[in-house]
mmCIF file of C-alpha atoms in Angstrom:
data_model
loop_
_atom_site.group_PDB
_atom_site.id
_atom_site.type_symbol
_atom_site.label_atom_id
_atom_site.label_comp_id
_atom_site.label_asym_id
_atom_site.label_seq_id
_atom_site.Cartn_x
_atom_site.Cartn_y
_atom_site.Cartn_z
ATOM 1 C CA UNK A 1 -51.786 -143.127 1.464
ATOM 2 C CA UNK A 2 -48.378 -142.501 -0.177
ATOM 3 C CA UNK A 3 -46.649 -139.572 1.588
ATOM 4 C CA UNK A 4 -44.476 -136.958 -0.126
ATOM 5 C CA UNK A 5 -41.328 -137.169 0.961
ATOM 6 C CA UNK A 6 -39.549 -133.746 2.340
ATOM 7 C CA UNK A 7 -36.061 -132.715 2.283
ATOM 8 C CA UNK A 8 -34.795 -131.078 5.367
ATOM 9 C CA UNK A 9 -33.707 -128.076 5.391
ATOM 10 C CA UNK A 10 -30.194 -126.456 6.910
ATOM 11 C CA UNK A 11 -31.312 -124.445 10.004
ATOM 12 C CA UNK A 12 -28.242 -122.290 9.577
ATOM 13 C CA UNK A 13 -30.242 -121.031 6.239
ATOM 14 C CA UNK A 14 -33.498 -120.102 8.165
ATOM 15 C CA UNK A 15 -31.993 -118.878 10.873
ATOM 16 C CA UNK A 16 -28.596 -116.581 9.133
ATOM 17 C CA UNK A 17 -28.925 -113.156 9.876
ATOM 18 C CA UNK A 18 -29.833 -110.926 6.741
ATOM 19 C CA UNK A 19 -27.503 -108.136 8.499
ATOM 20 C CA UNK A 20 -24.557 -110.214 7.569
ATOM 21 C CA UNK A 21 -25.746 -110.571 4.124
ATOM 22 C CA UNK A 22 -26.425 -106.890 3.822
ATOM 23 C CA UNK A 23 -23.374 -105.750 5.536
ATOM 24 C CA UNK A 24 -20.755 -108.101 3.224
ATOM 25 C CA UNK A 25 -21.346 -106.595 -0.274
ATOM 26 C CA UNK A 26 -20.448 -103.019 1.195
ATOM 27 C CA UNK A 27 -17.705 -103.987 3.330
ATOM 28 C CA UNK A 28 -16.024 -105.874 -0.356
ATOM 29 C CA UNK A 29 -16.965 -102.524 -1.523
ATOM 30 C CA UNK A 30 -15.065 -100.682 0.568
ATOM 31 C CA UNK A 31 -12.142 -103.261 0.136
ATOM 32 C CA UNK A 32 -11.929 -102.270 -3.762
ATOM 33 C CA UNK A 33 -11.994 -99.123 -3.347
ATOM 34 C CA UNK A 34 -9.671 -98.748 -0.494
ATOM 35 C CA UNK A 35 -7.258 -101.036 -2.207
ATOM 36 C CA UNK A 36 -7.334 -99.664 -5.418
ATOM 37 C CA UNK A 37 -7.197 -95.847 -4.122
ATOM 38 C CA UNK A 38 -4.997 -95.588 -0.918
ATOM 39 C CA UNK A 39 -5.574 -91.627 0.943
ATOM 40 C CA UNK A 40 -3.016 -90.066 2.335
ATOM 41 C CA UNK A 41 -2.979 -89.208 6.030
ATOM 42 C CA UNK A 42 -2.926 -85.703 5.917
ATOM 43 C CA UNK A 43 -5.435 -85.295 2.992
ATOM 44 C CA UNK A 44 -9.818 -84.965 4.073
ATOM 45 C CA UNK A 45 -11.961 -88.061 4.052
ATOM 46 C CA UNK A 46 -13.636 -88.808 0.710
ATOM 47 C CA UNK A 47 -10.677 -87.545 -1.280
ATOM 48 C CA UNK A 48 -7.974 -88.634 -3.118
ATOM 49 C CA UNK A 49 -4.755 -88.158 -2.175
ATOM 50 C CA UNK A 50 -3.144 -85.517 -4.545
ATOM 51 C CA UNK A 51 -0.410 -86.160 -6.924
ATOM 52 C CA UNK A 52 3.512 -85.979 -6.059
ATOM 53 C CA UNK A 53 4.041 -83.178 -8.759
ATOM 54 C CA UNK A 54 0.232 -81.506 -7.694
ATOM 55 C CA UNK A 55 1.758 -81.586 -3.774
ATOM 56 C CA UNK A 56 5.238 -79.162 -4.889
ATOM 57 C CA UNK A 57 2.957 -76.933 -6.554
ATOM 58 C CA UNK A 58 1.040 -76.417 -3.884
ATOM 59 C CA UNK A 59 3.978 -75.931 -1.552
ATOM 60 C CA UNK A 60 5.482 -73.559 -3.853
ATOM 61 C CA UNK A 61 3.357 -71.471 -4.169
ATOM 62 C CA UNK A 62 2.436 -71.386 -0.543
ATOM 63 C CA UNK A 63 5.805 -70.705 0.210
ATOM 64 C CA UNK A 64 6.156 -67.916 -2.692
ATOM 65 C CA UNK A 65 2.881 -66.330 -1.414
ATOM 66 C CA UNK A 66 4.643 -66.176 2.296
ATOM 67 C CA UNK A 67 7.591 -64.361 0.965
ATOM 68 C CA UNK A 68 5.557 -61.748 -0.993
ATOM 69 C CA UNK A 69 4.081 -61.034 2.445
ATOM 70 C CA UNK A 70 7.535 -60.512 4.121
ATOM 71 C CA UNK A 71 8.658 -58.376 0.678
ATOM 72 C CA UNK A 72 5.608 -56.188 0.954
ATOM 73 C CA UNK A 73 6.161 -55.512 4.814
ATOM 74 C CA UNK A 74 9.447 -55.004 4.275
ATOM 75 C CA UNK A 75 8.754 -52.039 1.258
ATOM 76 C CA UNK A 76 6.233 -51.094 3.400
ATOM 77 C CA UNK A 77 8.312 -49.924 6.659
ATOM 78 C CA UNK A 78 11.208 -48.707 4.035
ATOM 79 C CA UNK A 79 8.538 -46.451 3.099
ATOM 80 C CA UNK A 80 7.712 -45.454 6.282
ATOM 81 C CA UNK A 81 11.006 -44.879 7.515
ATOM 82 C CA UNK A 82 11.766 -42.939 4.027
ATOM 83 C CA UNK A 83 8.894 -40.730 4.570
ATOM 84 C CA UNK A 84 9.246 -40.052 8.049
ATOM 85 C CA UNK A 85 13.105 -38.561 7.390
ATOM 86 C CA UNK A 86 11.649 -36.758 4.677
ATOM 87 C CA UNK A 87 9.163 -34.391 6.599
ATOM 88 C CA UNK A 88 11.980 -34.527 9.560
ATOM 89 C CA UNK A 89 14.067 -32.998 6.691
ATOM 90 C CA UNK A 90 11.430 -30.832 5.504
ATOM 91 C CA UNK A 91 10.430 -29.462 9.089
ATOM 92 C CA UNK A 92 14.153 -28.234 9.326
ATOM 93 C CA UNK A 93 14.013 -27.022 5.716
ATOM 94 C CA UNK A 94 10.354 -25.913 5.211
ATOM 95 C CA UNK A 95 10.260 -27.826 2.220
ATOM 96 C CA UNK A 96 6.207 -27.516 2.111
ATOM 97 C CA UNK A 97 5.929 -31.042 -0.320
ATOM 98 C CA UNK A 98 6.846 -33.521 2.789
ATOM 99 C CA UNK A 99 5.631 -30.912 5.808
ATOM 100 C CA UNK A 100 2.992 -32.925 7.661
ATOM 101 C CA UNK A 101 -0.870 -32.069 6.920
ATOM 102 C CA UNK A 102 -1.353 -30.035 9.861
ATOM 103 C CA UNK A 103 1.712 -27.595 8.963
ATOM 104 C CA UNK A 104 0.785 -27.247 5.160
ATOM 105 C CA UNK A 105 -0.753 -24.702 3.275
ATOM 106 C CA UNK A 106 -0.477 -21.352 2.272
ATOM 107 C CA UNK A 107 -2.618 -20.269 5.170
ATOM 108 C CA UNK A 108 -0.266 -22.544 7.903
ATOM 109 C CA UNK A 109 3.167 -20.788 6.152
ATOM 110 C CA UNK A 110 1.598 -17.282 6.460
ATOM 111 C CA UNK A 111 0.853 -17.740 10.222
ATOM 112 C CA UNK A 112 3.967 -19.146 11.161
ATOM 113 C CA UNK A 113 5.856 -16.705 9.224
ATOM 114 C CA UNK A 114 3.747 -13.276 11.330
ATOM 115 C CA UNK A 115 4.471 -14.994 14.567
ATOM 116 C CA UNK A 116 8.473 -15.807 13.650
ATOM 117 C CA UNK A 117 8.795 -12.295 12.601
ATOM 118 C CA UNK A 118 7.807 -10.962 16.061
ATOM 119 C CA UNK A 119 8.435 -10.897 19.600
ATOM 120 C CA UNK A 120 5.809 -12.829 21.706
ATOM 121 C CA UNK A 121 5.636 -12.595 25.427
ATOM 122 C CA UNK A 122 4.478 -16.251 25.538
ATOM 123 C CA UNK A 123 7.781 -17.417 23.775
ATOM 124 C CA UNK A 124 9.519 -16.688 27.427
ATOM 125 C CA UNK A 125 7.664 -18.063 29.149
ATOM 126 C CA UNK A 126 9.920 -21.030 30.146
ATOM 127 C CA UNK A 127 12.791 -19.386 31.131
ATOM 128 C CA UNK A 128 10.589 -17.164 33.036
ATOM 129 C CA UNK A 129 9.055 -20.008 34.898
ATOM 130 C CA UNK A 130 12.523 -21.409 35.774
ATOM 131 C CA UNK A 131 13.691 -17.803 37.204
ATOM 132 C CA UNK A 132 10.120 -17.467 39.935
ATOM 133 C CA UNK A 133 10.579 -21.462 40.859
ATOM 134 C CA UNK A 134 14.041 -20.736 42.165
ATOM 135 C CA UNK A 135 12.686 -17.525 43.779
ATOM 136 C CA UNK A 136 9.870 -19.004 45.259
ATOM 137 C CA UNK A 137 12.598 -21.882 46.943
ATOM 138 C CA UNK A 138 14.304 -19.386 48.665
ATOM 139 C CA UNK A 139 13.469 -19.127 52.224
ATOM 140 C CA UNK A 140 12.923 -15.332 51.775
ATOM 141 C CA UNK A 141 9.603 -14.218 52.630
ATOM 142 C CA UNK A 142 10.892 -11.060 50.359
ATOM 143 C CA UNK A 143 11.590 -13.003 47.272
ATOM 144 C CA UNK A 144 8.719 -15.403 47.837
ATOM 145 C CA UNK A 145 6.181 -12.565 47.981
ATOM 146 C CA UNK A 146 7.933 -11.391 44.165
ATOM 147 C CA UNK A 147 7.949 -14.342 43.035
ATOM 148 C CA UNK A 148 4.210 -14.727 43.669
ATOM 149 C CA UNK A 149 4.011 -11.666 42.219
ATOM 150 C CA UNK A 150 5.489 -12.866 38.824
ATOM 151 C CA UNK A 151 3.558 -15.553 38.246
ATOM 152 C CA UNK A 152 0.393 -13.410 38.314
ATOM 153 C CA UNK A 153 1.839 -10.756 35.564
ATOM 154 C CA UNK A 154 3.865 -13.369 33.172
ATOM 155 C CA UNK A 155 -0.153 -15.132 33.076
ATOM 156 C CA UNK A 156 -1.606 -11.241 32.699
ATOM 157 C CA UNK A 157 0.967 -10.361 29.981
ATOM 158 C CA UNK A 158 0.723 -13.859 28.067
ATOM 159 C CA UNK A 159 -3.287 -13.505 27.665
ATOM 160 C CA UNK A 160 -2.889 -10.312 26.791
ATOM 161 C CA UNK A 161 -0.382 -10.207 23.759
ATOM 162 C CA UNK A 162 -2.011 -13.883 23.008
ATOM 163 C CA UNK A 163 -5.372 -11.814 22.317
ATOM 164 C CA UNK A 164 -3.999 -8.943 21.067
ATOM 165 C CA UNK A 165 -1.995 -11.636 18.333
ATOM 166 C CA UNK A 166 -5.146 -13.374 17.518
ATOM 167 C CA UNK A 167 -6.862 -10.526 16.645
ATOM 168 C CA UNK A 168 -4.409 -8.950 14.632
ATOM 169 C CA UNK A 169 -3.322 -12.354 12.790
ATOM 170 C CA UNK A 170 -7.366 -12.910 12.167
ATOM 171 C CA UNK A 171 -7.719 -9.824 10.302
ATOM 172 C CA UNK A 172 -4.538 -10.406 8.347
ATOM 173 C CA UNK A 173 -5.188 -13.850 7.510
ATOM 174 C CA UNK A 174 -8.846 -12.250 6.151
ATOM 175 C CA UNK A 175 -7.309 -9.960 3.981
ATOM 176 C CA UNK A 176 -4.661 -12.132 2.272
ATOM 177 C CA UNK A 177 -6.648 -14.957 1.981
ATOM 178 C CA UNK A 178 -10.170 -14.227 1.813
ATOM 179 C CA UNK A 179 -10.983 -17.516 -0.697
ATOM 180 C CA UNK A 180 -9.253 -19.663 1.413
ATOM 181 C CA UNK A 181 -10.056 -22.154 4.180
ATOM 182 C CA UNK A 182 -8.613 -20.220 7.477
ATOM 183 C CA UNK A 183 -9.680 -22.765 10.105
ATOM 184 C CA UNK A 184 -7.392 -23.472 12.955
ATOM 185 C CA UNK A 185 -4.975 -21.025 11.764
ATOM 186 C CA UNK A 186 -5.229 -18.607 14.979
ATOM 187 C CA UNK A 187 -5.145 -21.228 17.189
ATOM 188 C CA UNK A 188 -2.273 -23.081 15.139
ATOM 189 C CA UNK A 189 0.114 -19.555 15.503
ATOM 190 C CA UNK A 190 -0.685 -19.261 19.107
ATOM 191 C CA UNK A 191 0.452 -22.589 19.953
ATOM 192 C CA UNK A 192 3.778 -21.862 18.135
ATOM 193 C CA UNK A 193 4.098 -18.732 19.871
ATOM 194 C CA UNK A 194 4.278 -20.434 22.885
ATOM 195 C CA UNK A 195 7.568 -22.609 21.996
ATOM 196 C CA UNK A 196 10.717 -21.062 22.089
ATOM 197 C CA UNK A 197 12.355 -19.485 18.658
ATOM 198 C CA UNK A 198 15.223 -22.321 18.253
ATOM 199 C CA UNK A 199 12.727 -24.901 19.048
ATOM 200 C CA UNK A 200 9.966 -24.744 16.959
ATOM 201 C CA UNK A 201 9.140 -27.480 13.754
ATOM 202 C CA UNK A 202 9.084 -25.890 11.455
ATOM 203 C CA UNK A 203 12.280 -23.793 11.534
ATOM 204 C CA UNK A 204 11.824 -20.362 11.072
ATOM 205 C CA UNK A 205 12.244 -18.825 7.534
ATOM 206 C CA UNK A 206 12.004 -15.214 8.473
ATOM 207 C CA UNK A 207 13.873 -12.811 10.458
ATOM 208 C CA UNK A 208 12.612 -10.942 12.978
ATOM 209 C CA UNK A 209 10.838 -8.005 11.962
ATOM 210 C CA UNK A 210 10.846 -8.941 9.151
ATOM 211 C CA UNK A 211 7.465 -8.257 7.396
ATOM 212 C CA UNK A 212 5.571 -12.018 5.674
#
């Protein structure tokens, strides 16, 4: 019997490893593209690095947007600062367009004007204070028992005339502005009553006696 003959065959070919084969074509792939496309350093994976004239752009206007931000803060705190020696002028003026909110208002002028224009026990208070603390640091049992004394009817006299005010400046601000929004107002003239004449913001406008 004739026998066929058979051609050997390379074990290298049986045994290659297909992982090879599959890995080449996609690392030539990557070659291609990687040679044909380089990426710059600073740009993301997967994308192409931008062009020179594309880059300045984008710098520019970075760098424009950055120094709108410094212009805008800049206006910003002029502003502030203009607006803040505006109602520091007005409070020494009584211009009523740059007064601050809480010191606006017909109703605000009116009470500020009735307590200005009178004598308020609670306005000496302060110096009053300073004259029964130096009594009450003398080592005089005498002047330590008066000043006592005049602590307890300065206190009397200032709740008093602050009542007596309150009432008088309610009734007032309800007939001269009945339409009006009078909320706060009472309290608002009592706390300038307590501050002395040449200190209080705003500066007077009326004399004393003188009738709002």
């Amino acid at each position: 019997m004739g026998s066929t003959p058979h051609h050997p065959v390379p074990l290298g070919f049986v045994f290659r490893s297909r992982a090879k084969e599959e890995k080449a074509p996609s690392a030539a792939k990557a070659t291609v593209t990687d040679s044909k496309q380089p990426r710059d350093p600073q740009a993301p994976k997967g994308r192409p690095t931008p062009k020179r004239s594309e880059a300045q752009s984008q710098r520019r206007s970075v760098a424009n947007t950055s120094m709108t931000r410094k212009d805008a803060a800049k206006r910003q705190r002029d502003e502030r600062r203009a607006q803040m020696e505006r109602q520091r002028q007005a409070l020494a003026g009584g211009d009523e367009r740059y007064l601050p909110a809480r010191d606006k208002g017909p109703v605000r002028k009116f009470a500020r004007d009735w307590v200005d224009s009178r004598f308020n026990i609670a306005e000496f208070f302060l110096p009053l204070a300073v004259v029964i603390l130096v009594l009450s640091v003398v080592r005089v049992p005498a002047l330590q028992s008066i000043s006592l004394l005049l602590w307890l009817v300065v206190i009397v006299l200032i709740v008093l005339d602050s009542l007596l005010s309150g009432f008088r400046l309610r009734k007032r601000l309800g007939e001269r502005f009945p339409d009006q929004n009078r909320r706060g107002a009472v309290a608002y003239a009592l706390m300038r009553s307590l501050q002395m004449r040449r200190l209080r913001l705003p500066k007077p406008q009326v004399k004393r006696g003188e009738r709002p």
